[in-house]
Amino acid sequence: ETGVTQTPRHLVMGMTNKKSLKCEQHLGHNAMYWYKQSAKKPLELMFVYNFKEQTENNSVPSRFSPECPNSSHLFLHLHTLQPEDSALYLCASSQGDRENNEQFFGPGTRLTVL
Amino acid sequence: GENVEQHPSTLSVQEGDSAVIKCTYSDSASNYFPWYKQELGKRPQLIIDIRSNVGEKKDQRIAVTLNKTAKHFSLHITETQPEDSAVYFCAALLSGSARQLTFGSGTQLTVLP
């Protein structure tokens, strides 16, 4: 399963650190997404990019900063996170102009904030 | 916006029995309803979906039904097997939206041997 890849797969960081999550899709899709998956709120949509333009920001705190330099790459920059930000961060992509909009997920980054 | 509710949150069945998971949605303009399966430690993957112009769709042991009037849709798994154990998520796509899916909260299905 190499359609959507994410690095790193696991990340442990302190609250004062700055780190970035990377997502890459090899499916020729034009829409990419960041989701947060935790025990309390499964599959919580964070950001949506269509054709490299951010179209959705679901009230995500500013300590999360997305970047989409092109339709194949998506980053999530992290700084001054809180322990409650510990979760699985999933990237997904889809062909945004198709009605069925099947989303293909990456394997996720398991983030632990100490 | 759309709101999707999913029940039950956990479900245990004996191997060979059927399992049913139900979801309701709030916006009648939603027109696409996929179901994703997430096995432990793995990514969610699409298993079946249904469009609003269809009432039922079947693929081997899994089927999905849609009631547009009542705004609910269900996943049916027959002859369950241990490998069906996973978390299942329903979702709804709002027509004309920025192509974002609204997911239900998930159902942990356990098939007991």
Coordinates of N, CA, C and O in Angstrom, one line a residue, chain B residues 6-112:
Chain B
Q6 N -23.5 7.6 14.8 CA -23.3 6.2 14.5 C -23.6 5.3 15.7 O -23.1 5.7 16.8
H7 N -24.3 4.2 15.6 CA -24.6 3.3 16.7 C -24.6 1.9 16.2 O -24.9 1.6 15.0
P8 N -24.2 0.9 17.1 CA -23.6 1.2 18.4 C -22.2 1.5 18.4 O -21.5 1.4 17.3
S9 N -21.6 1.9 19.5 CA -20.2 2.2 19.5 C -19.3 0.9 19.6 O -18.2 0.9 19.2
T10 N -19.9 -0.1 20.2 CA -19.3 -1.4 20.3 C -20.3 -2.5 20.0 O -21.5 -2.4 20.3
L11 N -19.9 -3.6 19.3 CA -20.8 -4.6 18.9 C -20.0 -6.0 18.9 O -18.9 -6.0 18.3
S12 N -20.5 -6.9 19.6 CA -19.9 -8.3 19.7 C -20.9 -9.3 19.1 O -22.0 -9.3 19.5
V13 N -20.4 -10.1 18.2 CA -21.3 -11.1 17.6 C -20.5 -12.4 17.6 O -19.3 -12.4 17.6
Q14 N -21.2 -13.5 17.5 CA -20.6 -14.8 17.4 C -20.3 -15.0 15.9 O -21.0 -14.6 15.0
E15 N -19.2 -15.7 15.7 CA -18.8 -16.1 14.3 C -20.0 -16.7 13.6 O -20.6 -17.6 14.1
G16 N -20.3 -16.2 12.4 CA -21.4 -16.8 11.6 C -22.7 -16.0 11.7 O -23.5 -16.1 10.8
D17 N -22.8 -15.2 12.8 CA -24.0 -14.4 12.9 C -23.8 -13.1 12.0 O -22.8 -12.8 11.5
S18 N -24.9 -12.3 12.0 CA -24.9 -11.1 11.2 C -24.6 -9.9 12.2 O -24.9 -10.0 13.4
A19 N -24.1 -8.8 11.6 CA -23.9 -7.6 12.3 C -24.5 -6.4 11.6 O -24.4 -6.4 10.3
V20 N -25.1 -5.5 12.3 CA -25.7 -4.4 11.7 C -25.2 -3.1 12.4 O -25.3 -3.0 13.6
I21 N -24.8 -2.1 11.6 CA -24.4 -0.8 12.2 C -25.2 0.2 11.5 O -25.3 0.2 10.3
K22 N -25.7 1.2 12.3 CA -26.6 2.2 11.8 C -26.0 3.6 11.9 O -25.4 3.9 12.9
C23 N -26.3 4.4 10.9 CA -25.9 5.8 11.0 C -27.1 6.7 10.5 O -27.9 6.3 9.7
T24 N -27.1 7.9 11.1 CA -28.1 8.9 10.7 C -27.3 10.1 10.3 O -26.3 10.4 10.9
Y25 N -27.9 10.9 9.4 CA -27.3 12.1 9.0 C -28.3 13.2 9.1 O -29.5 13.0 9.1
S26 N -27.8 14.5 9.1 CA -28.7 15.6 9.3 C -29.1 16.4 8.1 O -30.2 16.9 8.0
D27 N -28.2 16.4 7.1 CA -28.5 17.3 6.0 C -29.0 16.5 4.8 O -28.3 15.6 4.3
S28 N -30.2 16.8 4.4 CA -30.9 16.0 3.3 C -30.1 16.2 1.9 O -30.4 15.5 1.0
A29 N -29.2 17.2 1.9 CA -28.5 17.4 0.6 C -27.3 16.5 0.5 O -26.7 16.4 -0.6
S30 N -27.0 15.7 1.5 CA -25.9 14.7 1.4 C -26.3 13.6 0.3 O -27.5 13.2 0.3
N31 N -25.3 13.2 -0.5 CA -25.7 12.3 -1.6 C -24.7 11.2 -1.8 O -24.9 10.4 -2.7
Y32 N -23.8 11.0 -0.9 CA -22.8 9.9 -1.0 C -22.5 9.4 0.4 O -22.1 10.2 1.3
F33 N -22.5 8.1 0.6 CA -22.4 7.5 1.9 C -21.4 6.3 1.9 O -21.8 5.2 1.6
P34 N -20.2 6.5 2.2 CA -19.2 5.4 2.2 C -19.1 4.8 3.6 O -19.4 5.4 4.6
W35 N -18.6 3.6 3.6 CA -18.2 2.9 4.9 C -16.7 2.6 4.8 O -16.3 2.0 3.8
Y36 N -16.0 2.8 5.9 CA -14.6 2.5 6.0 C -14.4 1.5 7.1 O -15.0 1.5 8.2
K37 N -13.4 0.6 6.9 CA -13.0 -0.4 7.9 C -11.6 -0.1 8.3 O -10.7 0.2 7.5
Q38 N -11.4 0.0 9.6 CA -10.0 0.2 10.1 C -9.6 -0.9 11.1 O -10.2 -1.0 12.2
E39 N -8.7 -1.8 10.6 CA -8.2 -2.9 11.4 C -7.2 -2.3 12.4 O -6.6 -1.2 12.2
L40 N -7.0 -3.0 13.5 CA -6.1 -2.5 14.5 C -4.7 -2.2 14.0 O -4.1 -3.0 13.3
G41 N -4.3 -0.9 14.2 CA -3.0 -0.5 13.8 C -2.8 -0.2 12.3 O -1.7 0.0 11.8
K42 N -4.0 -0.2 11.6 CA -3.9 0.0 10.2 C -4.7 1.3 9.8 O -5.4 1.8 10.6
R43 N -4.6 1.6 8.5 CA -5.3 2.8 8.1 C -6.8 2.5 7.7 O -7.1 1.3 7.4
P44 N -7.7 3.5 7.7 CA -9.1 3.2 7.3 C -9.1 2.9 5.8 O -8.4 3.6 5.0
Q45 N -9.9 2.0 5.4 CA -10.0 1.7 4.0 C -11.5 1.5 3.6 O -12.3 0.9 4.4
L46 N -11.8 2.0 2.4 CA -13.2 2.0 1.9 C -13.6 0.5 1.7 O -12.9 -0.2 1.0
I47 N -14.8 0.1 2.2 CA -15.3 -1.3 1.9 C -16.5 -1.3 1.1 O -16.7 -2.2 0.3
I48 N -17.3 -0.3 1.2 CA -18.5 -0.2 0.3 C -19.1 1.2 0.4 O -18.8 1.9 1.4
D49 N -19.8 1.6 -0.6 CA -20.4 3.0 -0.6 C -21.7 2.9 -1.3 O -22.0 2.0 -2.0
I50 N -22.5 4.0 -1.1 CA -23.8 4.0 -1.8 C -24.1 5.5 -2.1 O -23.8 6.4 -1.4
R51 N -24.7 5.7 -3.3 CA -25.1 7.0 -3.7 C -26.6 7.2 -3.4 O -27.4 6.2 -3.2
S52 N -27.0 8.4 -3.3 CA -28.4 8.7 -2.9 C -29.5 8.3 -3.8 O -30.7 8.2 -3.4
N53 N -29.1 7.9 -5.0 CA -30.1 7.5 -6.0 C -30.4 6.0 -5.9 O -31.1 5.4 -6.8
V54 N -29.7 5.3 -5.0 CA -29.8 3.9 -4.8 C -30.3 3.5 -3.4 O -29.9 4.2 -2.5
G55 N -31.1 2.5 -3.3 CA -31.6 2.2 -1.9 C -30.8 1.1 -1.2 O -30.8 1.0 0.0
E56 N -30.1 0.3 -2.0 CA -29.4 -0.9 -1.5 C -28.3 -1.2 -2.4 O -28.4 -1.2 -3.6
K57 N -27.2 -1.7 -1.8 CA -26.0 -2.1 -2.6 C -25.4 -3.3 -1.8 O -25.3 -3.2 -0.6
K58 N -25.0 -4.3 -2.6 CA -24.4 -5.5 -1.9 C -23.1 -5.9 -2.6 O -23.0 -5.8 -3.8
D59 N -22.2 -6.4 -1.8 CA -20.9 -6.8 -2.3 C -20.5 -8.0 -1.4 O -20.0 -7.9 -0.3
Q60 N -20.8 -9.2 -1.9 CA -20.6 -10.5 -1.2 C -21.3 -10.5 0.2 O -22.5 -10.4 0.2
R61 N -20.5 -10.5 1.2 CA -21.1 -10.6 2.6 C -21.5 -9.3 3.2 O -22.1 -9.2 4.3
I62 N -21.2 -8.2 2.5 CA -21.5 -6.9 3.1 C -22.6 -6.2 2.2 O -22.6 -6.4 1.0
A63 N -23.4 -5.4 2.8 CA -24.5 -4.7 2.1 C -24.7 -3.4 2.8 O -24.5 -3.3 4.1
V64 N -25.2 -2.4 2.1 CA -25.5 -1.1 2.7 C -26.9 -0.7 2.2 O -27.2 -1.0 1.0
T65 N -27.7 -0.2 3.1 CA -29.1 0.2 2.8 C -29.2 1.7 3.1 O -28.5 2.2 4.1
L66 N -30.0 2.4 2.3 CA -30.1 3.8 2.5 C -31.6 4.2 2.5 O -32.4 3.8 1.6
N67 N -32.0 4.9 3.5 CA -33.4 5.5 3.6 C -33.3 7.0 3.6 O -33.0 7.6 4.6
K68 N -33.5 7.6 2.4 CA -33.4 9.0 2.3 C -34.4 9.8 3.1 O -34.1 10.8 3.6
T69 N -35.6 9.2 3.1 CA -36.7 9.9 3.8 C -36.4 10.1 5.3 O -36.5 11.1 5.9
A70 N -35.9 9.0 5.9 CA -35.6 8.9 7.3 C -34.1 9.4 7.6 O -33.8 9.6 8.7
K71 N -33.4 9.6 6.5 CA -32.0 10.1 6.6 C -31.2 9.1 7.5 O -30.5 9.6 8.5
H72 N -31.2 7.8 7.2 CA -30.3 6.9 7.8 C -29.9 5.8 6.9 O -30.5 5.6 5.9
F73 N -28.7 5.3 7.1 CA -28.2 4.2 6.3 C -27.5 3.2 7.2 O -27.1 3.6 8.3
S74 N -27.4 2.0 6.8 CA -26.9 0.9 7.6 C -25.9 0.0 6.9 O -26.1 -0.2 5.6
L75 N -25.0 -0.6 7.6 CA -24.1 -1.6 7.1 C -24.5 -2.9 7.6 O -24.7 -3.1 8.9
H76 N -24.6 -3.9 6.8 CA -25.0 -5.2 7.2 C -23.9 -6.2 6.8 O -23.4 -6.2 5.6
I77 N -23.4 -7.0 7.7 CA -22.4 -8.0 7.4 C -23.0 -9.3 7.8 O -23.4 -9.5 9.0
T78 N -23.0 -10.2 6.9 CA -23.6 -11.5 7.1 C -22.4 -12.6 7.2 O -21.3 -12.3 6.8
E79 N -22.7 -13.7 7.9 CA -21.8 -14.8 8.1 C -20.4 -14.2 8.5 O -19.4 -14.5 7.9
T80 N -20.5 -13.5 9.6 CA -19.3 -12.8 10.1 C -18.1 -13.8 10.4 O -18.4 -14.9 10.8
Q81 N -16.9 -13.3 10.2 CA -15.7 -14.1 10.4 C -14.8 -13.3 11.3 O -14.9 -12.0 11.4
P82 N -13.9 -13.9 12.0 CA -13.0 -13.2 12.9 C -12.2 -12.0 12.2 O -12.0 -11.0 12.9
E83 N -11.9 -12.2 11.0 CA -11.2 -11.1 10.3 C -12.1 -9.9 10.0 O -11.6 -8.8 9.5
D84 N -13.4 -10.0 10.3 CA -14.3 -8.8 10.2 C -14.1 -7.9 11.4 O -14.6 -6.8 11.4
S85 N -13.4 -8.4 12.4 CA -13.2 -7.6 13.6 C -12.4 -6.4 13.3 O -11.3 -6.5 12.7
A86 N -12.9 -5.2 13.6 CA -12.3 -3.9 13.2 C -13.2 -2.8 13.7 O -14.3 -3.0 14.3
V87 N -12.7 -1.6 13.5 CA -13.6 -0.4 13.7 C -14.2 0.0 12.4 O -13.4 0.1 11.4
Y88 N -15.5 0.2 12.3 CA -16.1 0.6 11.1 C -16.7 2.0 11.3 O -17.3 2.4 12.3
F89 N -16.4 2.8 10.2 CA -16.8 4.2 10.2 C -17.8 4.5 9.1 O -17.5 4.1 7.9
C90 N -18.9 5.1 9.3 CA -19.7 5.6 8.3 C -19.4 7.0 8.0 O -18.8 7.7 8.8
A91 N -19.8 7.5 6.8 CA -19.5 8.9 6.5 C -20.6 9.4 5.5 O -21.3 8.6 4.9
A92 N -20.7 10.7 5.4 CA -21.7 11.4 4.5 C -21.0 12.5 3.8 O -20.2 13.3 4.4
L93 N -21.3 12.6 2.5 CA -20.7 13.7 1.7 C -21.8 14.7 1.4 O -22.8 14.3 0.8
L94 N -21.7 15.9 1.8 CA -22.7 16.9 1.5 C -22.5 17.4 0.1 O -21.4 17.9 -0.3
S95 N -23.6 17.3 -0.7 CA -23.5 17.8 -2.1 C -23.1 19.2 -2.2 O -23.7 20.1 -1.5
G96 N -22.2 19.5 -3.1 CA -21.8 20.9 -3.3 C -20.8 21.4 -2.3 O -20.3 22.5 -2.4
S97 N -20.4 20.6 -1.3 CA -19.4 21.0 -0.3 C -18.0 20.9 -0.9 O -17.8 20.5 -2.1
A98 N -17.0 21.3 -0.1 CA -15.7 21.2 -0.6 C -15.1 19.8 -0.6 O -14.0 19.6 -0.2
R99 N -16.0 18.9 -0.9 CA -15.7 17.4 -1.0 C -15.1 16.9 0.3 O -14.3 16.0 0.3
Q100 N -15.6 17.3 1.4 CA -15.2 16.8 2.6 C -16.2 15.9 3.2 O -17.4 16.2 3.2
L101 N -15.8 14.7 3.7 CA -16.7 13.8 4.3 C -16.8 14.1 5.8 O -15.9 14.5 6.5
T102 N -18.0 13.9 6.3 CA -18.3 13.9 7.8 C -18.4 12.5 8.2 O -19.2 11.8 7.8
F103 N -17.5 12.1 9.2 CA -17.5 10.7 9.7 C -18.3 10.6 10.9 O -18.4 11.5 11.8
G104 N -18.9 9.4 11.1 CA -19.5 9.0 12.3 C -18.4 8.6 13.3 O -17.2 8.6 13.0
S105 N -18.8 8.3 14.5 CA -17.8 8.1 15.6 C -17.2 6.7 15.7 O -16.3 6.5 16.5
G106 N -17.7 5.8 14.8 CA -17.1 4.5 14.7 C -17.7 3.5 15.6 O -18.3 3.8 16.6
T107 N -17.7 2.2 15.1 CA -18.2 1.1 15.8 C -17.1 0.0 15.9 O -16.6 -0.4 14.9
Q108 N -16.8 -0.4 17.1 CA -15.8 -1.5 17.3 C -16.5 -2.8 17.2 O -17.3 -3.1 18.1
L109 N -16.3 -3.5 16.1 CA -17.0 -4.8 15.9 C -16.0 -5.9 16.3 O -14.8 -6.0 15.9
T110 N -16.4 -6.8 17.2 CA -15.7 -8.0 17.6 C -16.4 -9.2 17.2 O -17.6 -9.4 17.6
V111 N -15.8 -10.1 16.4 CA -16.4 -11.3 16.1 C -15.8 -12.4 16.9 O -14.6 -12.7 16.8
L112 N -16.6 -13.1 17.7 CA -16.1 -14.1 18.7 C -16.1 -15.5 18.0 O -17.1 -15.9 17.4

